[in-house]
Short mmCIF file of C-alpha atoms in Angstrom, two decimals:
data_model
loop_
_atom_site.label_atom_id
_atom_site.label_comp_id
_atom_site.label_asym_id
_atom_site.label_seq_id
_atom_site.Cartn_x
_atom_site.Cartn_y
_atom_site.Cartn_z
CA UNK A 16 112.71 106.70 123.88
CA UNK A 17 113.94 107.40 120.42
CA UNK A 18 115.20 110.71 119.41
CA UNK A 19 115.44 112.65 116.02
CA UNK A 20 118.74 113.53 114.71
CA UNK A 21 118.47 116.62 112.49
CA UNK A 22 121.69 116.24 110.72
CA UNK A 23 121.95 112.48 110.31
CA UNK A 24 120.32 110.54 107.63
CA UNK A 25 118.55 108.25 109.95
CA UNK A 26 116.28 108.53 112.91
CA UNK A 27 117.41 105.49 114.42
CA UNK A 28 115.09 103.41 116.42
CA UNK A 29 112.11 105.22 117.29
CA UNK A 30 110.15 103.25 119.99
CA UNK A 31 108.20 105.88 121.92
CA UNK A 32 104.46 105.80 120.51
CA UNK A 33 103.94 109.44 121.35
CA UNK A 34 107.05 110.54 119.49
CA UNK A 35 106.32 108.18 116.48
CA UNK A 36 102.74 109.76 116.37
CA UNK A 37 104.07 113.27 116.23
CA UNK A 38 106.69 112.19 113.59
CA UNK A 39 104.03 110.47 111.32
CA UNK A 40 101.60 113.49 111.76
CA UNK A 41 104.25 115.78 110.18
CA UNK A 42 103.98 113.94 106.90
CA UNK A 43 102.10 116.11 104.60
CA UNK A 44 99.12 115.04 102.40
CA UNK A 45 98.89 118.34 100.47
CA UNK A 46 101.28 121.00 99.22
CA UNK A 47 104.20 118.38 99.11
CA UNK A 48 107.37 119.45 97.28
CA UNK A 49 106.64 117.06 94.38
CA UNK A 50 103.03 118.65 94.18
CA UNK A 51 104.41 122.13 94.26
CA UNK A 52 106.92 121.31 91.24
CA UNK A 53 103.87 119.86 89.25
CA UNK A 54 101.88 122.99 90.05
CA UNK A 55 104.60 125.35 88.84
CA UNK A 56 104.99 123.25 85.58
CA UNK A 57 101.32 123.34 84.92
CA UNK A 58 101.11 127.21 85.57
CA UNK A 59 104.12 127.83 83.29
CA UNK A 60 102.35 125.76 80.51
CA UNK A 61 99.27 128.00 81.07
CA UNK A 62 96.78 125.43 82.51
CA UNK A 63 94.27 126.31 85.19
CA UNK A 64 93.34 123.74 87.61
CA UNK A 65 91.51 123.04 91.06
CA UNK A 66 93.29 121.44 94.08
CA UNK A 67 92.18 118.51 96.10
CA UNK A 68 88.48 118.20 94.71
CA UNK A 69 86.85 116.50 97.73
CA UNK A 70 83.68 115.79 95.62
CA UNK A 71 85.52 113.35 93.56
CA UNK A 72 86.69 109.96 94.44
CA UNK A 73 90.13 110.07 96.23
CA UNK A 74 90.37 113.88 96.23
CA UNK A 75 92.75 114.11 93.39
CA UNK A 76 95.52 116.47 93.94
CA UNK A 77 94.91 118.47 90.72
CA UNK A 78 91.71 118.44 88.64
CA UNK A 79 91.05 119.96 85.27
CA UNK A 80 87.10 120.41 85.38
CA UNK A 81 86.60 121.38 81.82
CA UNK A 82 88.84 118.74 80.57
CA UNK A 83 87.57 116.00 82.93
CA UNK A 84 91.21 115.00 83.63
CA UNK A 85 92.76 114.54 87.19
CA UNK A 86 96.24 114.20 88.20
CA UNK A 87 97.62 112.35 91.29
CA UNK A 88 101.07 113.21 92.61
CA UNK A 89 102.28 110.03 94.32
CA UNK A 90 105.34 109.75 96.64
CA UNK A 91 107.26 106.80 95.37
CA UNK A 92 107.66 105.20 98.90
CA UNK A 93 103.86 105.62 100.02
CA UNK A 94 102.46 104.38 96.77
CA UNK A 95 105.15 101.60 96.01
CA UNK A 96 106.41 102.88 92.69
CA UNK A 97 107.59 99.81 90.74
CA UNK A 98 111.24 99.80 89.90
CA UNK A 99 112.07 102.96 91.75
CA UNK A 100 114.99 103.16 94.22
CA UNK A 101 112.85 105.21 96.52
CA UNK A 102 110.20 102.51 96.76
CA UNK A 103 111.81 100.27 99.25
CA UNK A 104 110.14 98.41 102.15
CA UNK A 105 111.66 99.34 105.57
CA UNK A 106 113.77 96.58 107.19
CA UNK A 107 111.88 96.89 110.54
CA UNK A 108 108.34 95.59 110.75
CA UNK A 109 108.48 94.38 107.13
CA UNK A 110 105.23 92.53 107.56
CA UNK A 111 103.39 95.59 108.53
CA UNK A 112 104.86 97.78 105.92
CA UNK A 113 104.32 95.37 103.12
CA UNK A 114 100.67 95.11 103.94
CA UNK A 115 100.33 98.87 104.40
CA UNK A 116 101.96 99.74 101.12
CA UNK A 117 99.96 97.01 99.29
CA UNK A 118 96.78 98.39 100.73
CA UNK A 119 97.81 101.81 99.50
CA UNK A 120 98.17 100.46 96.03
CA UNK A 121 94.77 98.71 96.19
CA UNK A 122 93.17 101.99 97.32
CA UNK A 123 94.83 103.75 94.42
CA UNK A 124 93.47 101.30 91.85
CA UNK A 125 90.00 101.50 93.34
CA UNK A 126 89.99 105.33 93.34
CA UNK A 127 91.31 105.49 89.69
CA UNK A 128 88.72 102.98 88.37
CA UNK A 129 85.98 105.03 90.24
CA UNK A 130 87.12 108.14 88.48
CA UNK A 131 87.32 106.38 85.12
CA UNK A 132 83.78 104.97 85.69
CA UNK A 133 82.70 108.57 86.34
CA UNK A 134 84.07 109.80 83.11
CA UNK A 135 87.27 111.24 84.24
CA UNK A 136 90.66 110.49 82.69
CA UNK A 137 93.45 109.93 85.18
CA UNK A 138 97.27 110.31 85.27
CA UNK A 139 99.77 109.73 88.13
CA UNK A 140 102.95 111.76 88.57
CA UNK A 141 105.59 110.00 90.55
CA UNK A 142 107.79 111.89 92.94
CA UNK A 143 110.90 110.70 91.06
CA UNK A 144 109.65 112.33 87.88
CA UNK A 145 109.55 115.61 89.28
CA UNK A 146 113.39 115.60 89.34
CA UNK A 147 113.24 115.91 85.48
CA UNK A 148 110.87 118.95 85.06
CA UNK A 149 111.43 119.13 81.23
CA UNK A 150 110.52 115.59 80.49
CA UNK A 151 107.63 115.97 82.99
CA UNK A 152 106.30 119.09 81.31
CA UNK A 153 106.13 117.19 78.05
CA UNK A 154 104.21 114.27 79.53
CA UNK A 155 101.64 116.56 81.32
CA UNK A 156 101.18 118.57 78.11
CA UNK A 157 100.56 115.40 76.11
CA UNK A 158 98.22 114.15 78.75
CA UNK A 159 96.15 117.41 78.85
CA UNK A 160 96.00 118.12 75.28
CA UNK A 161 95.32 114.49 73.95
CA UNK A 162 92.15 112.64 73.98
CA UNK A 163 93.80 109.64 75.63
CA UNK A 164 93.76 108.56 79.17
CA UNK A 165 97.15 108.41 81.08
CA UNK A 166 99.69 108.58 78.32
CA UNK A 167 101.52 105.87 80.21
CA UNK A 168 104.30 105.40 82.69
CA UNK A 169 107.61 106.78 81.05
CA UNK A 170 109.67 104.32 79.08
CA UNK A 171 112.07 103.96 81.91
CA UNK A 172 112.27 105.05 85.59
CA UNK A 173 113.75 108.62 85.59
CA UNK A 174 116.12 107.64 88.32
CA UNK A 175 117.81 105.10 86.02
CA UNK A 176 118.73 107.79 83.30
CA UNK A 177 122.28 108.34 82.41
CA UNK A 178 123.98 111.63 83.55
CA UNK A 179 123.99 113.03 79.93
CA UNK A 180 120.09 112.90 79.81
CA UNK A 181 119.49 114.36 83.36
CA UNK A 182 118.10 117.93 83.51
CA UNK A 183 119.45 119.94 86.35
#
């Protein structure tokens, strides 16, 4: 049976199905740290929003009803953020994980298209972007004040910024 090491960086080989199930069940879907950072930024900017609208396709993390705009806060690993150092495929069971992560990306694309077809504008905030709150605040404000859909991915992956451009 595998065991979890609190102070270590790795869980090692987790082979017990019951233990693995308990471990995976602890992965949160709502109220994650990146989502909380985005919510604090939006509140500081003066925006009001609704959380996890279950009546919309994909239950967007954050919705702005009057503006008909939604935000998804995606984890870089779970949603395979292209070019991000956190979006790696695990070395064990690579075939399973490759398909699982590809399936997540296909679902994300379907949900985004369904929202756009319903007249909503969609933006995605990546987990790694939350490490640079000033830049993220500008991007969110642009999305919410402009008439354009998704202002686009940042020009570069935030993780690749040089030290003098990083915001602590």
